[in-house]
Amino acid sequence: MSPLAEALTRLEAIDREQEALARQRQALKREAWLTSGQTIGRARQLITNATLSLLSNGRAINAASLGSEIGRLAGNRDRFAEDLCDDWLNTTVEALESNGVATEESADAL
């Protein structure tokens, strides 16, 4: 292999390693934000506000409608709190399904 080809191969390996490190950094940053007290508080507030909004509009409260309303209320302002709400909703539905409580129809009904 020529010196140029070897250098390009090493450069590609470094680029892949940097990309992997950048993904790891983003994952750690997200995890830190998701576990912060402020994010947890904002996520709880989003769920509360979304629930109240659905109730006041006479809409059914289920995982899909709650997730949509949380997204609408969060907008682009609070992605970490919205992600945490999504994680909570998904975990709840999965727990219901694994305990045999939820069916396809009732999985949406939290």
Short mmCIF file of N, CA and C in Angstrom, two decimals:
data_model
loop_
_atom_site.label_atom_id
_atom_site.label_comp_id
_atom_site.label_asym_id
_atom_site.label_seq_id
_atom_site.Cartn_x
_atom_site.Cartn_y
_atom_site.Cartn_z
N MET A 1 0.86 -1.17 0.00
CA MET A 1 0.00 0.00 0.00
C MET A 1 0.90 1.24 0.00
N SER A 2 0.58 2.18 -0.81
CA SER A 2 1.39 3.39 -0.93
C SER A 2 1.24 4.25 0.32
N PRO A 3 2.21 5.12 0.57
CA PRO A 3 2.11 6.01 1.72
C PRO A 3 0.85 6.89 1.69
N LEU A 4 0.45 7.30 0.49
CA LEU A 4 -0.76 8.11 0.37
C LEU A 4 -1.99 7.30 0.77
N ALA A 5 -2.08 6.07 0.30
CA ALA A 5 -3.22 5.21 0.63
C ALA A 5 -3.26 4.92 2.13
N GLU A 6 -2.09 4.69 2.72
CA GLU A 6 -2.02 4.44 4.17
C GLU A 6 -2.49 5.67 4.95
N ALA A 7 -2.05 6.84 4.52
CA ALA A 7 -2.45 8.07 5.20
C ALA A 7 -3.96 8.29 5.09
N LEU A 8 -4.52 8.02 3.92
CA LEU A 8 -5.97 8.17 3.73
C LEU A 8 -6.74 7.17 4.59
N THR A 9 -6.22 5.96 4.69
CA THR A 9 -6.87 4.94 5.53
C THR A 9 -6.86 5.36 6.99
N ARG A 10 -5.71 5.87 7.46
CA ARG A 10 -5.63 6.35 8.85
C ARG A 10 -6.55 7.53 9.07
N LEU A 11 -6.63 8.42 8.11
CA LEU A 11 -7.51 9.59 8.21
C LEU A 11 -8.97 9.17 8.29
N GLU A 12 -9.36 8.19 7.48
CA GLU A 12 -10.73 7.69 7.53
C GLU A 12 -11.04 7.05 8.88
N ALA A 13 -10.07 6.34 9.44
CA ALA A 13 -10.26 5.72 10.75
C ALA A 13 -10.44 6.79 11.83
N ILE A 14 -9.67 7.84 11.74
CA ILE A 14 -9.79 8.95 12.70
C ILE A 14 -11.14 9.63 12.56
N ASP A 15 -11.58 9.83 11.32
CA ASP A 15 -12.90 10.44 11.10
C ASP A 15 -14.01 9.58 11.70
N ARG A 16 -13.93 8.27 11.51
CA ARG A 16 -14.95 7.37 12.09
C ARG A 16 -14.92 7.44 13.62
N GLU A 17 -13.72 7.47 14.18
CA GLU A 17 -13.59 7.55 15.63
C GLU A 17 -14.16 8.87 16.16
N GLN A 18 -13.89 9.96 15.47
CA GLN A 18 -14.42 11.26 15.88
C GLN A 18 -15.95 11.28 15.81
N GLU A 19 -16.51 10.67 14.77
CA GLU A 19 -17.97 10.60 14.64
C GLU A 19 -18.57 9.79 15.78
N ALA A 20 -17.92 8.68 16.13
CA ALA A 20 -18.41 7.85 17.23
C ALA A 20 -18.33 8.61 18.55
N LEU A 21 -17.25 9.34 18.75
CA LEU A 21 -17.11 10.14 19.98
C LEU A 21 -18.14 11.26 20.03
N ALA A 22 -18.44 11.86 18.90
CA ALA A 22 -19.45 12.92 18.87
C ALA A 22 -20.82 12.35 19.22
N ARG A 23 -21.14 11.16 18.70
CA ARG A 23 -22.42 10.51 19.05
C ARG A 23 -22.47 10.18 20.54
N GLN A 24 -21.36 9.69 21.06
CA GLN A 24 -21.30 9.37 22.49
C GLN A 24 -21.45 10.63 23.34
N ARG A 25 -20.83 11.71 22.92
CA ARG A 25 -20.94 12.98 23.64
C ARG A 25 -22.39 13.46 23.66
N GLN A 26 -23.07 13.38 22.51
CA GLN A 26 -24.47 13.79 22.45
C GLN A 26 -25.34 12.92 23.35
N ALA A 27 -25.08 11.62 23.36
CA ALA A 27 -25.86 10.71 24.21
C ALA A 27 -25.65 11.04 25.68
N LEU A 28 -24.42 11.32 26.07
CA LEU A 28 -24.13 11.67 27.46
C LEU A 28 -24.75 13.01 27.84
N LYS A 29 -24.70 13.95 26.91
CA LYS A 29 -25.31 15.26 27.16
C LYS A 29 -26.81 15.11 27.34
N ARG A 30 -27.45 14.31 26.48
CA ARG A 30 -28.89 14.07 26.58
C ARG A 30 -29.22 13.40 27.91
N GLU A 31 -28.43 12.40 28.29
CA GLU A 31 -28.67 11.69 29.55
C GLU A 31 -28.54 12.65 30.74
N ALA A 32 -27.55 13.53 30.70
CA ALA A 32 -27.38 14.49 31.79
C ALA A 32 -28.58 15.43 31.89
N TRP A 33 -29.05 15.92 30.75
CA TRP A 33 -30.21 16.82 30.76
C TRP A 33 -31.47 16.10 31.19
N LEU A 34 -31.63 14.84 30.74
CA LEU A 34 -32.84 14.10 31.09
C LEU A 34 -32.92 13.79 32.57
N THR A 35 -31.78 13.69 33.22
CA THR A 35 -31.79 13.36 34.64
C THR A 35 -31.70 14.60 35.53
N SER A 36 -31.65 15.77 34.95
CA SER A 36 -31.57 16.97 35.78
C SER A 36 -32.94 17.27 36.40
N GLY A 37 -32.92 17.83 37.58
CA GLY A 37 -34.16 18.17 38.27
C GLY A 37 -35.02 19.13 37.49
N GLN A 38 -34.41 20.09 36.83
CA GLN A 38 -35.18 21.07 36.06
C GLN A 38 -35.92 20.40 34.90
N THR A 39 -35.25 19.50 34.20
CA THR A 39 -35.89 18.82 33.07
C THR A 39 -37.03 17.94 33.56
N ILE A 40 -36.82 17.26 34.66
CA ILE A 40 -37.88 16.41 35.23
C ILE A 40 -39.08 17.27 35.61
N GLY A 41 -38.83 18.42 36.23
CA GLY A 41 -39.92 19.32 36.59
C GLY A 41 -40.67 19.84 35.38
N ARG A 42 -39.93 20.21 34.33
CA ARG A 42 -40.58 20.70 33.11
C ARG A 42 -41.37 19.59 32.43
N ALA A 43 -40.86 18.37 32.46
CA ALA A 43 -41.58 17.25 31.86
C ALA A 43 -42.88 16.99 32.61
N ARG A 44 -42.83 17.03 33.92
CA ARG A 44 -44.06 16.85 34.71
C ARG A 44 -45.07 17.94 34.39
N GLN A 45 -44.58 19.16 34.27
CA GLN A 45 -45.47 20.28 33.95
C GLN A 45 -46.07 20.12 32.55
N LEU A 46 -45.27 19.65 31.60
CA LEU A 46 -45.79 19.41 30.25
C LEU A 46 -46.90 18.37 30.26
N ILE A 47 -46.70 17.28 30.99
CA ILE A 47 -47.72 16.24 31.06
C ILE A 47 -48.98 16.78 31.71
N THR A 48 -48.82 17.55 32.77
CA THR A 48 -49.98 18.15 33.45
C THR A 48 -50.72 19.08 32.52
N ASN A 49 -50.00 19.98 31.87
CA ASN A 49 -50.63 20.94 30.96
C ASN A 49 -51.30 20.25 29.77
N ALA A 50 -50.65 19.22 29.24
CA ALA A 50 -51.23 18.48 28.12
C ALA A 50 -52.51 17.77 28.55
N THR A 51 -52.50 17.18 29.73
CA THR A 51 -53.70 16.50 30.23
C THR A 51 -54.84 17.48 30.43
N LEU A 52 -54.53 18.62 31.05
CA LEU A 52 -55.57 19.63 31.27
C LEU A 52 -56.10 20.18 29.95
N SER A 53 -55.23 20.37 28.98
CA SER A 53 -55.65 20.87 27.68
C SER A 53 -56.59 19.87 27.00
N LEU A 54 -56.24 18.59 27.05
CA LEU A 54 -57.10 17.57 26.44
C LEU A 54 -58.45 17.51 27.14
N LEU A 55 -58.44 17.58 28.46
CA LEU A 55 -59.69 17.55 29.22
C LEU A 55 -60.56 18.76 28.90
N SER A 56 -59.94 19.93 28.84
CA SER A 56 -60.72 21.15 28.59
C SER A 56 -61.31 21.17 27.18
N ASN A 57 -60.67 20.48 26.25
CA ASN A 57 -61.18 20.41 24.88
C ASN A 57 -62.07 19.19 24.65
N GLY A 58 -62.30 18.41 25.70
CA GLY A 58 -63.17 17.25 25.58
C GLY A 58 -62.59 16.11 24.77
N ARG A 59 -61.27 16.08 24.63
CA ARG A 59 -60.63 15.02 23.85
C ARG A 59 -60.25 13.85 24.75
N ALA A 60 -60.17 12.68 24.16
CA ALA A 60 -59.77 11.48 24.89
C ALA A 60 -58.31 11.59 25.30
N ILE A 61 -58.02 11.04 26.47
CA ILE A 61 -56.63 11.03 26.93
C ILE A 61 -56.09 9.63 26.72
N ASN A 62 -55.17 9.51 25.79
CA ASN A 62 -54.47 8.25 25.55
C ASN A 62 -53.03 8.59 25.19
N ALA A 63 -52.21 7.56 25.03
CA ALA A 63 -50.79 7.80 24.78
C ALA A 63 -50.57 8.65 23.53
N ALA A 64 -51.32 8.38 22.48
CA ALA A 64 -51.14 9.12 21.23
C ALA A 64 -51.53 10.58 21.37
N SER A 65 -52.72 10.83 21.95
CA SER A 65 -53.17 12.23 22.07
C SER A 65 -52.31 12.99 23.07
N LEU A 66 -51.90 12.32 24.14
CA LEU A 66 -51.05 12.98 25.13
C LEU A 66 -49.69 13.32 24.52
N GLY A 67 -49.12 12.39 23.76
CA GLY A 67 -47.84 12.65 23.09
C GLY A 67 -47.93 13.80 22.10
N SER A 68 -49.01 13.85 21.34
CA SER A 68 -49.20 14.95 20.38
C SER A 68 -49.34 16.29 21.08
N GLU A 69 -50.12 16.30 22.15
CA GLU A 69 -50.34 17.55 22.87
C GLU A 69 -49.07 18.02 23.57
N ILE A 70 -48.30 17.10 24.10
CA ILE A 70 -47.02 17.46 24.71
C ILE A 70 -46.11 18.08 23.66
N GLY A 71 -46.06 17.47 22.47
CA GLY A 71 -45.24 18.02 21.39
C GLY A 71 -45.69 19.41 20.98
N ARG A 72 -47.00 19.61 20.93
CA ARG A 72 -47.54 20.92 20.56
C ARG A 72 -47.18 21.97 21.62
N LEU A 73 -47.32 21.60 22.88
CA LEU A 73 -47.03 22.56 23.95
C LEU A 73 -45.54 22.85 24.07
N ALA A 74 -44.71 21.84 23.88
CA ALA A 74 -43.27 22.03 24.01
C ALA A 74 -42.70 22.81 22.83
N GLY A 75 -43.28 22.63 21.66
CA GLY A 75 -42.75 23.30 20.47
C GLY A 75 -41.30 22.93 20.28
N ASN A 76 -40.50 23.89 19.91
CA ASN A 76 -39.06 23.67 19.76
C ASN A 76 -38.29 24.17 20.97
N ARG A 77 -39.01 24.57 22.00
CA ARG A 77 -38.37 25.20 23.14
C ARG A 77 -37.74 24.22 24.12
N ASP A 78 -38.33 23.05 24.28
CA ASP A 78 -37.89 22.16 25.35
C ASP A 78 -37.83 20.71 24.89
N ARG A 79 -36.89 20.44 24.05
CA ARG A 79 -36.77 19.10 23.45
C ARG A 79 -36.45 18.04 24.50
N PHE A 80 -35.60 18.37 25.49
CA PHE A 80 -35.22 17.38 26.49
C PHE A 80 -36.41 16.96 27.34
N ALA A 81 -37.22 17.92 27.77
CA ALA A 81 -38.41 17.59 28.56
C ALA A 81 -39.41 16.80 27.72
N GLU A 82 -39.55 17.16 26.47
CA GLU A 82 -40.45 16.42 25.58
C GLU A 82 -39.96 14.99 25.39
N ASP A 83 -38.65 14.81 25.20
CA ASP A 83 -38.09 13.46 25.07
C ASP A 83 -38.33 12.64 26.33
N LEU A 84 -38.19 13.29 27.49
CA LEU A 84 -38.42 12.59 28.74
C LEU A 84 -39.88 12.17 28.87
N CYS A 85 -40.79 13.04 28.48
CA CYS A 85 -42.22 12.68 28.48
C CYS A 85 -42.47 11.48 27.57
N ASP A 86 -41.88 11.50 26.39
CA ASP A 86 -42.03 10.38 25.45
C ASP A 86 -41.50 9.09 26.07
N ASP A 87 -40.35 9.18 26.74
CA ASP A 87 -39.79 8.00 27.41
C ASP A 87 -40.75 7.47 28.47
N TRP A 88 -41.33 8.38 29.26
CA TRP A 88 -42.27 7.97 30.31
C TRP A 88 -43.50 7.30 29.70
N LEU A 89 -44.05 7.91 28.64
CA LEU A 89 -45.23 7.32 28.00
C LEU A 89 -44.92 5.93 27.43
N ASN A 90 -43.79 5.81 26.74
CA ASN A 90 -43.41 4.52 26.17
C ASN A 90 -43.19 3.47 27.25
N THR A 91 -42.54 3.86 28.33
CA THR A 91 -42.30 2.94 29.44
C THR A 91 -43.60 2.48 30.07
N THR A 92 -44.55 3.40 30.21
CA THR A 92 -45.85 3.06 30.80
C THR A 92 -46.59 2.07 29.92
N VAL A 93 -46.65 2.34 28.63
CA VAL A 93 -47.34 1.44 27.70
C VAL A 93 -46.66 0.07 27.69
N GLU A 94 -45.33 0.04 27.66
CA GLU A 94 -44.60 -1.23 27.66
C GLU A 94 -44.86 -2.01 28.95
N ALA A 95 -44.91 -1.31 30.09
CA ALA A 95 -45.18 -1.98 31.36
C ALA A 95 -46.58 -2.58 31.37
N LEU A 96 -47.54 -1.83 30.85
CA LEU A 96 -48.91 -2.35 30.78
C LEU A 96 -48.97 -3.59 29.90
N GLU A 97 -48.32 -3.52 28.76
CA GLU A 97 -48.33 -4.65 27.83
C GLU A 97 -47.63 -5.87 28.42
N SER A 98 -46.50 -5.66 29.09
CA SER A 98 -45.76 -6.80 29.64
C SER A 98 -46.49 -7.45 30.81
N ASN A 99 -47.37 -6.70 31.47
CA ASN A 99 -48.17 -7.26 32.56
C ASN A 99 -49.50 -7.80 32.08
N GLY A 100 -49.71 -7.79 30.77
CA GLY A 100 -50.93 -8.33 30.21
C GLY A 100 -52.14 -7.43 30.42
N VAL A 101 -51.92 -6.20 30.85
CA VAL A 101 -53.02 -5.28 31.11
C VAL A 101 -53.49 -4.63 29.83
N ALA A 102 -52.57 -4.32 28.95
CA ALA A 102 -52.93 -3.55 27.75
C ALA A 102 -53.10 -4.46 26.55
N THR A 103 -54.10 -4.14 25.78
CA THR A 103 -54.25 -4.75 24.46
C THR A 103 -53.93 -3.65 23.46
N GLU A 104 -54.05 -3.96 22.19
CA GLU A 104 -53.78 -2.93 21.19
C GLU A 104 -54.71 -1.74 21.37
N GLU A 105 -55.97 -2.02 21.72
CA GLU A 105 -56.94 -0.93 21.89
C GLU A 105 -56.71 -0.20 23.21
N SER A 106 -56.40 -0.95 24.28
CA SER A 106 -56.28 -0.31 25.58
C SER A 106 -54.89 0.25 25.84
N ALA A 107 -53.91 -0.08 24.99
CA ALA A 107 -52.56 0.44 25.19
C ALA A 107 -52.52 1.95 25.06
N ASP A 108 -53.43 2.50 24.26
CA ASP A 108 -53.49 3.94 24.12
C ASP A 108 -54.19 4.60 25.29
N ALA A 109 -54.95 3.87 26.03
CA ALA A 109 -55.71 4.45 27.14
C ALA A 109 -54.88 4.38 28.41
N LEU A 110 -54.27 5.47 28.76
CA LEU A 110 -53.47 5.50 29.98
C LEU A 110 -54.33 5.90 31.08
#
